[in-house]
Short mmCIF file of C-alpha atoms in Angstrom, two decimals:
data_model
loop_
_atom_site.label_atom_id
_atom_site.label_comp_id
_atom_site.label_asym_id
_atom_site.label_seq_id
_atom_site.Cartn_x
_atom_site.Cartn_y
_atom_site.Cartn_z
CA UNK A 1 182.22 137.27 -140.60
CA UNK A 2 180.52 134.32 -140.00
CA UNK A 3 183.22 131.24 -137.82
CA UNK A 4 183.55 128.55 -140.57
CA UNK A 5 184.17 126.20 -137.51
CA UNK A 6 182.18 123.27 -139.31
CA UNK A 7 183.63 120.68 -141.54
CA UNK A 8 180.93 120.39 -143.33
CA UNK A 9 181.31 121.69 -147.15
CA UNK A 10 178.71 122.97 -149.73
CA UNK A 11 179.27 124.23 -153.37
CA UNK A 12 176.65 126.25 -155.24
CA UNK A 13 176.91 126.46 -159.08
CA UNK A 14 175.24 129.52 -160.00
CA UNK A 15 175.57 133.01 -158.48
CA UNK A 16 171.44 134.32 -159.33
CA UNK A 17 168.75 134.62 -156.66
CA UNK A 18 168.08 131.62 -155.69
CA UNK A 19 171.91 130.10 -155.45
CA UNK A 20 173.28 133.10 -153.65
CA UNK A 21 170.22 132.92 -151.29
CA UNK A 22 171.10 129.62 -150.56
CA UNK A 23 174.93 130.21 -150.23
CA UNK A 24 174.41 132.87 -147.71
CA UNK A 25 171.27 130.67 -145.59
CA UNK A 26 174.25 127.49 -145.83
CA UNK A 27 176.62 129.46 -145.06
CA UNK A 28 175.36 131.30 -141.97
CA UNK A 29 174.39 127.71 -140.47
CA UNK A 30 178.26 126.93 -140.63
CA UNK A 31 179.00 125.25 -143.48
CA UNK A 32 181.56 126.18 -145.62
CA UNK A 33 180.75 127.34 -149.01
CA UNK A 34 182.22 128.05 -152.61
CA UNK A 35 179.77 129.50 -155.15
CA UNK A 36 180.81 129.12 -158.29
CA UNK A 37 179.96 131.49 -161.88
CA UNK A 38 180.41 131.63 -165.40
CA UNK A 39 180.66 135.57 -164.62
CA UNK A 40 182.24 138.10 -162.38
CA UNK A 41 180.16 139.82 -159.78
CA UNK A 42 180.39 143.05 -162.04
CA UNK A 43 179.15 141.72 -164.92
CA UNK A 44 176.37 139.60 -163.01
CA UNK A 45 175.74 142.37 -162.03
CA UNK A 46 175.81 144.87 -165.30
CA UNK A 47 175.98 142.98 -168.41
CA UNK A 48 172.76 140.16 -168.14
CA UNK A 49 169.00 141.42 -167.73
CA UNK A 50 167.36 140.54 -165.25
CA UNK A 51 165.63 137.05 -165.43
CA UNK A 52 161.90 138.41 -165.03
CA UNK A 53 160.12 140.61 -163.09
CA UNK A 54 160.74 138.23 -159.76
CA UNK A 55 157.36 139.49 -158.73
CA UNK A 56 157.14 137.91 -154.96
CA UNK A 57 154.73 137.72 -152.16
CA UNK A 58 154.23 137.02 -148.64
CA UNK A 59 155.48 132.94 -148.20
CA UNK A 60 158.79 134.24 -150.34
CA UNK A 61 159.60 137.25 -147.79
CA UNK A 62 158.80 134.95 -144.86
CA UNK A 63 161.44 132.50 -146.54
CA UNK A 64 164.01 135.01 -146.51
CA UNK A 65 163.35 136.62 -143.29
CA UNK A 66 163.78 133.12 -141.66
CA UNK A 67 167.47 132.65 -143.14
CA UNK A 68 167.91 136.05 -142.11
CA UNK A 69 167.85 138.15 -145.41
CA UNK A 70 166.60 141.48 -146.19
CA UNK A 71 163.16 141.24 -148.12
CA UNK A 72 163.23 144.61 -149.67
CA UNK A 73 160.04 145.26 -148.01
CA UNK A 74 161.16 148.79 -146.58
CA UNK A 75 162.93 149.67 -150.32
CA UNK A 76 160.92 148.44 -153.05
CA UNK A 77 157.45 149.93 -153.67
CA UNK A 78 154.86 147.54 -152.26
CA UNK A 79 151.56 146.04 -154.02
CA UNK A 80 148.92 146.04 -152.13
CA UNK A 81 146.66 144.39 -154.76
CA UNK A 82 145.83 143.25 -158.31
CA UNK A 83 143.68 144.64 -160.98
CA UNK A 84 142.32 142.39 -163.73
CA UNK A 85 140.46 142.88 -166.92
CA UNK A 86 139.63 140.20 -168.98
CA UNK A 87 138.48 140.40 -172.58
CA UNK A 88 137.27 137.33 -174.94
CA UNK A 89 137.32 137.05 -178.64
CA UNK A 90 137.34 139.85 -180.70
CA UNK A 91 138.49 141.57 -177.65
CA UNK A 92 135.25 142.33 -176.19
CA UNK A 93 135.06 143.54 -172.68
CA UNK A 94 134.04 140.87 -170.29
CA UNK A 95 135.63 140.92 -166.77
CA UNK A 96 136.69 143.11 -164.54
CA UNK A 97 137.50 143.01 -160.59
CA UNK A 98 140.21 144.53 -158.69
CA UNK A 99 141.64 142.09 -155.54
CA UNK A 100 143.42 143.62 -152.34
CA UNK A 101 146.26 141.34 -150.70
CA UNK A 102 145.17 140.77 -147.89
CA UNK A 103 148.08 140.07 -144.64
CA UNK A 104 150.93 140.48 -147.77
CA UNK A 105 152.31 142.52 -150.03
CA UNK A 106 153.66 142.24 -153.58
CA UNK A 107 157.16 142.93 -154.30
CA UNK A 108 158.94 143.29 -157.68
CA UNK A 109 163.06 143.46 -156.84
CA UNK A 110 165.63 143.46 -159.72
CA UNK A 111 167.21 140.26 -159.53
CA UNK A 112 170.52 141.53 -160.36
CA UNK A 113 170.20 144.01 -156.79
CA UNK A 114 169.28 140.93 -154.54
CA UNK A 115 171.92 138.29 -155.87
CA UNK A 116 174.46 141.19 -156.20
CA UNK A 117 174.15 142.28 -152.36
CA UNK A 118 173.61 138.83 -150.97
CA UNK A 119 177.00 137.89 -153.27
CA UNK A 120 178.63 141.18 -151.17
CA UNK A 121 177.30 139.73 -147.66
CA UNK A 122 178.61 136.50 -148.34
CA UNK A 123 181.87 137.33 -149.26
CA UNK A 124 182.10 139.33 -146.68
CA UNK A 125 180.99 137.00 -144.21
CA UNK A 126 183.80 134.48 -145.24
CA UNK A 127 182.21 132.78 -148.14
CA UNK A 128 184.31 131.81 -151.48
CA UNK A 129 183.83 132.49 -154.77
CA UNK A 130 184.77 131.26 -157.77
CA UNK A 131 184.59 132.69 -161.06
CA UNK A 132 184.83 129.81 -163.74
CA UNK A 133 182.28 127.98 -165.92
CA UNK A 134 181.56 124.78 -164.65
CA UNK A 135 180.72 122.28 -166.99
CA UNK A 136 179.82 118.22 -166.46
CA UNK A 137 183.20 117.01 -166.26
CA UNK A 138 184.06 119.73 -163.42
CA UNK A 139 181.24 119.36 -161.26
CA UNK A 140 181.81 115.66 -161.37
CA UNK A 141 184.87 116.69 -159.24
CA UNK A 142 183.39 119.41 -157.32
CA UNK A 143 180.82 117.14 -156.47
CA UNK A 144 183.33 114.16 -154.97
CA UNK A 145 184.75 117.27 -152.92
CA UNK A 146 182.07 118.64 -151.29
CA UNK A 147 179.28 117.38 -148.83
CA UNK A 148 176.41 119.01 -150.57
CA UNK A 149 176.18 120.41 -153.78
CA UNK A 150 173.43 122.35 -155.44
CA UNK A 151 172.66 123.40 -158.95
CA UNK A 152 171.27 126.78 -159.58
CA UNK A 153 172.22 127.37 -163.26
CA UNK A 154 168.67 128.13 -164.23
CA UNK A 155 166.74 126.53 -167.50
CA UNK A 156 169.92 125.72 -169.42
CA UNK A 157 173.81 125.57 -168.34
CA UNK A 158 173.76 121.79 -166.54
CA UNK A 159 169.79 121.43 -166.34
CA UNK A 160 170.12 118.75 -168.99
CA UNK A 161 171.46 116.22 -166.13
CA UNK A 162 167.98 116.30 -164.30
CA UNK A 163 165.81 114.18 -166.11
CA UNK A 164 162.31 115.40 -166.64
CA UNK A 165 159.32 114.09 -164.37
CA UNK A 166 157.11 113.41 -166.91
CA UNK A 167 154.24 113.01 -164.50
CA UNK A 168 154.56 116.57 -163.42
CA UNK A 169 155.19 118.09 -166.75
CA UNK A 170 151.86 118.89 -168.94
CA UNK A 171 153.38 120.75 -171.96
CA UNK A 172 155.72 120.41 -174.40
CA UNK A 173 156.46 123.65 -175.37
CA UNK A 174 156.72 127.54 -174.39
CA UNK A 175 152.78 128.35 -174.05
CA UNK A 176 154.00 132.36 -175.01
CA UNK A 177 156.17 134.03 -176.08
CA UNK A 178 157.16 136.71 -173.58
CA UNK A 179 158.61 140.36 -173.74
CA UNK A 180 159.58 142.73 -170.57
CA UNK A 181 161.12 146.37 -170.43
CA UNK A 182 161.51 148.35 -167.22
CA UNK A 183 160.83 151.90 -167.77
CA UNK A 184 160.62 155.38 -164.99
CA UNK A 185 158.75 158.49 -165.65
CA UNK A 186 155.59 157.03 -163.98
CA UNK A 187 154.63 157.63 -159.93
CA UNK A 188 152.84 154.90 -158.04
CA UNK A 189 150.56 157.82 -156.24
CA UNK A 190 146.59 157.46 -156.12
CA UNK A 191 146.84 159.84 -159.42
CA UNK A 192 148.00 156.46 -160.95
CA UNK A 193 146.11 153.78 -162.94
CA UNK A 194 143.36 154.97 -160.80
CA UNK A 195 140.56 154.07 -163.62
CA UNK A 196 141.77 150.43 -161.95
CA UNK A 197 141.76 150.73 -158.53
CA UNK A 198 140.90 153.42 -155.58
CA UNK A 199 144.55 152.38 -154.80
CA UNK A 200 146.22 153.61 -158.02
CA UNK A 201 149.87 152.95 -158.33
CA UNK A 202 150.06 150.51 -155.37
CA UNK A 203 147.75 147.94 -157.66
CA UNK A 204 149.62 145.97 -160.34
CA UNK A 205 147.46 145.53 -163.53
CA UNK A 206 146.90 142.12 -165.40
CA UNK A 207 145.07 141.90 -168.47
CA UNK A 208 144.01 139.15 -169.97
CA UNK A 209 143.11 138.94 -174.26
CA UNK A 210 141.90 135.40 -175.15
CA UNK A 211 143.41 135.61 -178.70
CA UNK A 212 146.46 137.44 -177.79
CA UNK A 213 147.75 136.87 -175.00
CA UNK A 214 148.45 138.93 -171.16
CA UNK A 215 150.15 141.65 -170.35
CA UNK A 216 151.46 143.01 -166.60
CA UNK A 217 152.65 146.39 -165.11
CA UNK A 218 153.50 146.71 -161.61
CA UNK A 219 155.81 148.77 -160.12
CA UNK A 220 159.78 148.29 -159.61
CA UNK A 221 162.99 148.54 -157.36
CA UNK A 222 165.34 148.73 -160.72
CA UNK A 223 169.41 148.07 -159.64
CA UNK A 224 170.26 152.11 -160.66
CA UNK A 225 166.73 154.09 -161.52
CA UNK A 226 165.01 152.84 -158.05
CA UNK A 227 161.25 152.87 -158.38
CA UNK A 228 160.19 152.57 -161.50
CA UNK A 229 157.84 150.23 -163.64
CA UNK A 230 158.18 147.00 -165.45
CA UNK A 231 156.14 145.64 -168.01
CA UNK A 232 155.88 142.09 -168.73
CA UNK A 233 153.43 140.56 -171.58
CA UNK A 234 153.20 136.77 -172.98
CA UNK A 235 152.13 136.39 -176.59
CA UNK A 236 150.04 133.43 -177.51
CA UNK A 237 151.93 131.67 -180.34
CA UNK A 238 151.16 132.92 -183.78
CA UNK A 239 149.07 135.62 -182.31
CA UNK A 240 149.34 139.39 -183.38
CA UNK A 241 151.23 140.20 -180.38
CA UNK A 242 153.77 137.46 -181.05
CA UNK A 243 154.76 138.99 -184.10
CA UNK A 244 154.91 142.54 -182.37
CA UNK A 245 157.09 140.64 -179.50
CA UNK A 246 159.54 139.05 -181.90
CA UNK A 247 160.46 142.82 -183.27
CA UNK A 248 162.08 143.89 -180.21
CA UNK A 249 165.72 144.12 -180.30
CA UNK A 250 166.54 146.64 -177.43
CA UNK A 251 164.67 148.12 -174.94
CA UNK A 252 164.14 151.32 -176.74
CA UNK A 253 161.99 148.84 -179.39
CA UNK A 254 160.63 147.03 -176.74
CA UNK A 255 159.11 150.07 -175.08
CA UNK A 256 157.88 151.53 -178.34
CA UNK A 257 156.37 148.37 -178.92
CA UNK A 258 154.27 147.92 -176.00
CA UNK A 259 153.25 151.65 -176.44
CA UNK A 260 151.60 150.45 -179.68
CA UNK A 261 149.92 147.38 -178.50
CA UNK A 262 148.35 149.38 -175.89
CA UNK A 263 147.44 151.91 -178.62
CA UNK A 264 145.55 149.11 -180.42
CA UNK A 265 144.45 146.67 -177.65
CA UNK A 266 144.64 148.45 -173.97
CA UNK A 267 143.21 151.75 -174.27
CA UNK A 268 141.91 151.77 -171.47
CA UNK A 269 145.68 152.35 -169.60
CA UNK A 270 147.50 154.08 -172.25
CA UNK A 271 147.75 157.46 -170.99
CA UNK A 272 149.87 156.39 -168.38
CA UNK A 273 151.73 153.84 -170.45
CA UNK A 274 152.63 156.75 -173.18
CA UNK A 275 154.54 158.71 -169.68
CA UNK A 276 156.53 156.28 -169.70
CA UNK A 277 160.35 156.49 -170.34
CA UNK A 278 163.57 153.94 -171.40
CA UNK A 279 166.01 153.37 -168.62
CA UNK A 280 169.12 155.16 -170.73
CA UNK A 281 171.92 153.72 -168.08
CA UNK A 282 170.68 150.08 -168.23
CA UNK A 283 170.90 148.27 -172.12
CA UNK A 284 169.74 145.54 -170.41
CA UNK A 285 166.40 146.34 -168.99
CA UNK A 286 164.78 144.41 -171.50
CA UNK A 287 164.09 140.92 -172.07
CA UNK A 288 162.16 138.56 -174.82
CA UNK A 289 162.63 134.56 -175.24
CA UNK A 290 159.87 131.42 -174.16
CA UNK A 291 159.56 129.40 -171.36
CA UNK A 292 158.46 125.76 -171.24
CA UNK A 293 157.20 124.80 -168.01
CA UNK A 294 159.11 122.09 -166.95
CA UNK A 295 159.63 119.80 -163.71
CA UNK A 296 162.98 117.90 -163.46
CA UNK A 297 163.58 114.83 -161.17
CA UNK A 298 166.14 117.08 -159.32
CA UNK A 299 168.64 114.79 -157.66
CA UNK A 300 170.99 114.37 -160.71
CA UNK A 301 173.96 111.78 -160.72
CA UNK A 302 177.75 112.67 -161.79
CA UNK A 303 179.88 110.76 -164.38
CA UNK A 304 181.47 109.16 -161.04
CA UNK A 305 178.35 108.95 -159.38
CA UNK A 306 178.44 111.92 -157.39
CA UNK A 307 174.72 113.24 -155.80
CA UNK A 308 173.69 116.97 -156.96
CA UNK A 309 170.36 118.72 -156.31
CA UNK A 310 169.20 121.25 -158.71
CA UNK A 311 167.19 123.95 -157.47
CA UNK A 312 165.30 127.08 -158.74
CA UNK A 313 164.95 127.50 -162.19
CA UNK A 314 166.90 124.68 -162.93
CA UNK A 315 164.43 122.34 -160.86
CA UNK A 316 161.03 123.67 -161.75
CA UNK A 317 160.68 126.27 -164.61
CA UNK A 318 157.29 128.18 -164.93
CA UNK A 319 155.47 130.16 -167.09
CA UNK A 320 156.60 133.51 -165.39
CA UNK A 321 152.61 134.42 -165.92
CA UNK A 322 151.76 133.74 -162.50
CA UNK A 323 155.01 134.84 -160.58
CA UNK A 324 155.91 131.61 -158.88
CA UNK A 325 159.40 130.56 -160.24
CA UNK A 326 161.49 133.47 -157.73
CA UNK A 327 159.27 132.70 -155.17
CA UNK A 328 159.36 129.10 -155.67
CA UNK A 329 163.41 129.40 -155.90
CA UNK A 330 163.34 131.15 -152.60
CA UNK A 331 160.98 128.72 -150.82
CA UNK A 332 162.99 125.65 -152.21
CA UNK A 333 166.08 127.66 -150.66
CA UNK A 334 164.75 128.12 -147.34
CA UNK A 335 163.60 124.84 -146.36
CA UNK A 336 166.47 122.89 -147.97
CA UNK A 337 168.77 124.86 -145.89
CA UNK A 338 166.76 124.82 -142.82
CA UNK A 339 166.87 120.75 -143.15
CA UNK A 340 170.31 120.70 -143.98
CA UNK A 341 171.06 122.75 -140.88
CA UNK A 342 169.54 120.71 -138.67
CA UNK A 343 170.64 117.12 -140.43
CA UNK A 344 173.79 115.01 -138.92
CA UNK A 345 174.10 112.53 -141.42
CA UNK A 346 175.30 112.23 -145.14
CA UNK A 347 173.06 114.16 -148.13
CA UNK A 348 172.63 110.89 -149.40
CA UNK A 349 170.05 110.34 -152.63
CA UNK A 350 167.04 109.35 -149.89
CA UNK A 351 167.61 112.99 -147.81
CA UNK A 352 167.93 115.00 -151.40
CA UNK A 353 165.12 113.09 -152.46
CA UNK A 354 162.84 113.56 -149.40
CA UNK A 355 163.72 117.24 -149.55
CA UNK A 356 162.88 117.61 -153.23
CA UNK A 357 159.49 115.74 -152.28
CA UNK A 358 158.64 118.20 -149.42
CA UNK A 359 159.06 120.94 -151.79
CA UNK A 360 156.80 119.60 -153.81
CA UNK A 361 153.96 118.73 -151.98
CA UNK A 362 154.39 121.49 -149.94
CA UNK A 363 154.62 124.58 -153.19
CA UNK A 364 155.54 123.52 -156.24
CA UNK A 365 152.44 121.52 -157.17
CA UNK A 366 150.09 123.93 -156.41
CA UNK A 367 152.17 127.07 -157.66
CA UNK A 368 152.35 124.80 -161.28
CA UNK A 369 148.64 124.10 -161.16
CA UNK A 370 147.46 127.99 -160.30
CA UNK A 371 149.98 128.88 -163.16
CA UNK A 372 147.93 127.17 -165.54
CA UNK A 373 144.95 128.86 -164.09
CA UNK A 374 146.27 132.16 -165.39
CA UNK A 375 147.86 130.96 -168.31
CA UNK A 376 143.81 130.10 -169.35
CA UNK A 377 144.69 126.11 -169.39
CA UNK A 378 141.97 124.78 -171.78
CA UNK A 379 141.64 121.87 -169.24
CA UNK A 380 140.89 124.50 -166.23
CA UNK A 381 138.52 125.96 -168.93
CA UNK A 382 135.23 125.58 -166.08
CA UNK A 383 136.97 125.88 -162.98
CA UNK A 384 138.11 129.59 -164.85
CA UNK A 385 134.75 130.22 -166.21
CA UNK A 386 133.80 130.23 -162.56
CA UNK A 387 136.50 131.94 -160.90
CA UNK A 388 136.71 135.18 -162.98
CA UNK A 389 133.24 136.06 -163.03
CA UNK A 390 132.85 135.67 -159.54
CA UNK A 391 135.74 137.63 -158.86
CA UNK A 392 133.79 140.15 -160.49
CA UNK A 393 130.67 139.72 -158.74
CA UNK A 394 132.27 139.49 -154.68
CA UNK A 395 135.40 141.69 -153.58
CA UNK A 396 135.94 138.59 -150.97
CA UNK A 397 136.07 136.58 -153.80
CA UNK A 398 138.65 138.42 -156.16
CA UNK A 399 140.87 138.97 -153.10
CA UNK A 400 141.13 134.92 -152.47
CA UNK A 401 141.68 134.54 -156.62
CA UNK A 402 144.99 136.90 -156.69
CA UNK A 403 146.25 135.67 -153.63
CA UNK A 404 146.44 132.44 -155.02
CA UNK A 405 149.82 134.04 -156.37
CA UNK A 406 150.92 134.74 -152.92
CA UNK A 407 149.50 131.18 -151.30
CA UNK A 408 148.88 128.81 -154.07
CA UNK A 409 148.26 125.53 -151.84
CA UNK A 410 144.20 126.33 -151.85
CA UNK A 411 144.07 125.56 -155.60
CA UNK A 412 145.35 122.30 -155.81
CA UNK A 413 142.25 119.86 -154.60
CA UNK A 414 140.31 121.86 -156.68
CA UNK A 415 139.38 119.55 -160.08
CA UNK A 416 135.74 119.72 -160.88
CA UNK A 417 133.45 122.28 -161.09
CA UNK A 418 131.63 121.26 -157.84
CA UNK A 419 134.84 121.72 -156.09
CA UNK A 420 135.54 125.31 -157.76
CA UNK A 421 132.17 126.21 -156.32
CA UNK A 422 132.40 125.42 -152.96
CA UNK A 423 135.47 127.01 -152.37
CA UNK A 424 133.45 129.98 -154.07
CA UNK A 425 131.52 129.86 -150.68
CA UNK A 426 133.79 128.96 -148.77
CA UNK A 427 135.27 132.11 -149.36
CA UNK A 428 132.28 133.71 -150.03
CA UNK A 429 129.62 132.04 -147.78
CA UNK A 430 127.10 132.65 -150.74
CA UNK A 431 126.25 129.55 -152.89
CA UNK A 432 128.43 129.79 -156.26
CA UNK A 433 125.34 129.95 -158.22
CA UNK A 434 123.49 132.83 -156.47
CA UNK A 435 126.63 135.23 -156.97
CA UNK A 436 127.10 134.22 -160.97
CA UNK A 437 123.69 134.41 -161.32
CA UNK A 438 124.30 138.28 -161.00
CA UNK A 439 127.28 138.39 -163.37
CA UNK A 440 126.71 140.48 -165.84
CA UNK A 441 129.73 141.11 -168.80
CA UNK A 442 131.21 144.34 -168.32
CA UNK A 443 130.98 146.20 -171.60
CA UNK A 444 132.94 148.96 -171.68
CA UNK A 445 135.91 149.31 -168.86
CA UNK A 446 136.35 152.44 -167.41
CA UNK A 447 139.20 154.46 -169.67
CA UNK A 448 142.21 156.27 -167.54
CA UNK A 449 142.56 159.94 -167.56
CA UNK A 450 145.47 160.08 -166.51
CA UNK A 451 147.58 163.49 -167.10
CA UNK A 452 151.31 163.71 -166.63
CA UNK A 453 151.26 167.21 -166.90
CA UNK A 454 148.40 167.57 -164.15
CA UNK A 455 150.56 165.70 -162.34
CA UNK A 456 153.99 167.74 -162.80
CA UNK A 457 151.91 171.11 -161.62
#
């Protein structure tokens, strides 16, 4: 048990990944905490999906090795790369490239497994918690009892009391509509997806459809089936796939669903897709809804004037497309509890404020701006029309693009086309325009035959 010796005093509203992570990191540096939650650690556990896919990378591990937390490195299967396919109107065949991580790894942990043991740990370690839905009026009073108190209620609950930065925030609405089911009955040997990569299963796919939309599979640490895989696709609005999306009403749909849109649009993986099998145990290892992106001002002000900091979701919410809202939430953990750790003074509005800022500058700018490199941003429209093909053309090159998900900060200078290009050699050291001079559309991608039965024998 950790020795609550310090008067200090933090509350946490919200029991997910990103509030328990920072309940145990506060708590461990000796201040006393309550977390508080609308549900019991069962049913946080049991009865919600998971929020997303909570794909992370190598700046999110480091963040929780420094407060001392277990990464899931040595228990979830690791990613060692991305393969991408990219095909323009009328679905025709364009790009193709497969990027190594290079240094990292890629790790997709059930949400509901992380904030469920770090919720264990920090009970057991002394820390409180509360089961009780906190709305304005009793965080006003929370608030005036505590020394710091953080938000982590995600995109709704009390987000409302951060007021949007409207400097920060481009759209004003979901940009897809997203589905995601977690299925087994698929390996992550070389046997696997290996059309896509020499690395079969330890390469997460990404395809890209410029009137429909992306889809994702990478593999899985699910809360009871272990390994398994999860797929995750965003629907352009209005789109054939958004209709297809909006079906779903349990994962059993949901699954049968994707099998058919990779029947019609992603031939080139469905053998594998078609092994694929429902989680029976789990009714909630499914997921659809839409995300606006959205950056809040996040110190937020009581009815009595009480100071509270939002973080995570609740902060910064992304288009999941790009995987940086868990490993944003973790980041924004780490360092705020590293500061407050080390402060003496009150967490008064210019410390919240200055921490908010450093989280900023130092991840959330950039993660937001590669985000809408993925999501095909009409104003990134020639930085992208540079960056794929290339990716295509140099393996240096398409390891630097995916990584961006792992280390975003490279992307954010980059505004013109002059500057997309030299950090193509940069990277590279080949002028941009000799290596898309030899870009050549792909044509026809390389179709899996995959057997599940060759496999079984």
């Amino acid at each position: 048990m950790t020795e609550q010796n310090s008067s200090r005093t933090a509350a946490i509203i919200g029991a997910g990944q990103t509030g328990v992570t920072a309940a145990l990191g506060l708590l461990d540096a000796g201040f006393q905490v309550t977390v508080y939650s609308d549900r019991d650690q069962q049913s946080l556990r049991n009865d919600v999906p998971a929020t997303g896919t909570a794909l992370g990378f190598g700046e999110a591990q480091a963040a929780e090795a420094a407060l001392g937390q277990d990464t899931f490195v040595d228990r979830a299967p690791n990613h060692s790369g991305l393969s991408v396919r990219f095909a323009g109107p009328e679905n025709a065949e364009l790009i193709g490239f497969d990027g190594n991580f290079d240094g990292f790894v890629g790790l997709a942990v059930d949400t509901r497994l992380k904030a469920d043991e770090r919720l264990t740990a920090f009970q057991e370690r002394g820390g409180r918690f509360v089961v009780d839905q906190v709305t304005p009026e009793k965080l006003d009073k929370i608030a005036a009892e505590n020394d710091l108190t953080l938000v982590a209620t995600g995109r709704g609950g009390l987000s409302d009391l951060f007021a949007i930065d409207t400097d920060r925030t481009v759209y004003s609405e979901p940009q897809r509509k997203l589905l995601t089911v977690t299925l087994t009955g698929l390996g992550n040997g070389p046997e696997v997806f290996a059309h896509r990569s020499p690395k079969g299963g330890a390469h997460s796919l990404f395809s890209i459809f410029a009137e429909q939309g992306e889809a994702w599979w990478g593999s899985y640490l699910h809360k009871d089936a272990g390994a398994s895989w999860v797929f995750l696709g965003w629907a352009r609005p209005g789109s054939d796939w958004d209709k297809r999306f909006a079906a779903a009403d349990s994962a059993s749909s949901a699954h049968e669903i994707v099998k058919q849109i990779y029947r019609d649009y992603i031939d080139w993986d469905l053998p594998e897709v078609l092994s694929t099998q429902v989680i029976e145990e789990d009714p909630h290892s499914w997921l659809k809804g839409a995300v606006r992106p959205v950056v809040r001002k996040a110190v937020g002000t009581t009815a009595n004037g009480h100071l509270v900091l939002a973080i995570g979701d609740t902060a910064v919410a992304y288009d999941p497309v790009a995987g940086q809202g868990a490993q944003s939430g973790l980041i924004q953990a780490q360092r705020l509890v590293t500061a407050a750790a080390a402060h003496e003074g009150e967490f008064d509005r210019a410390w919240l404020e200055a921490r908010y800022a450093d989280f900023l500058s130092f991840r959330s700018d950039a993660a937001a701006k590669a985000t809408r490199l993925f999501l095909s941003d009409p104003e990134l429209a020639d930085i992208s029309n540079r960056f794929f093909p290339a990716a295509q053309v140099d393996e240096k090159f398409a390891s630097a693009l995916v990584s961006l998900l792992h280390r975003p900060q490279p992307f954010l200078p980059i505004d013109s086309v002059a500057a997309a290009d030299a950090y193509i050699e940069e990277v590279t050291g080949v002028k941009a325009e000799d290596i898309l001079a030899t870009f050549a559309p792909a044509g026809r991608f390389e179709r899996s035959q995959y057997s599940a039965a060759a496999v079984e024998v």
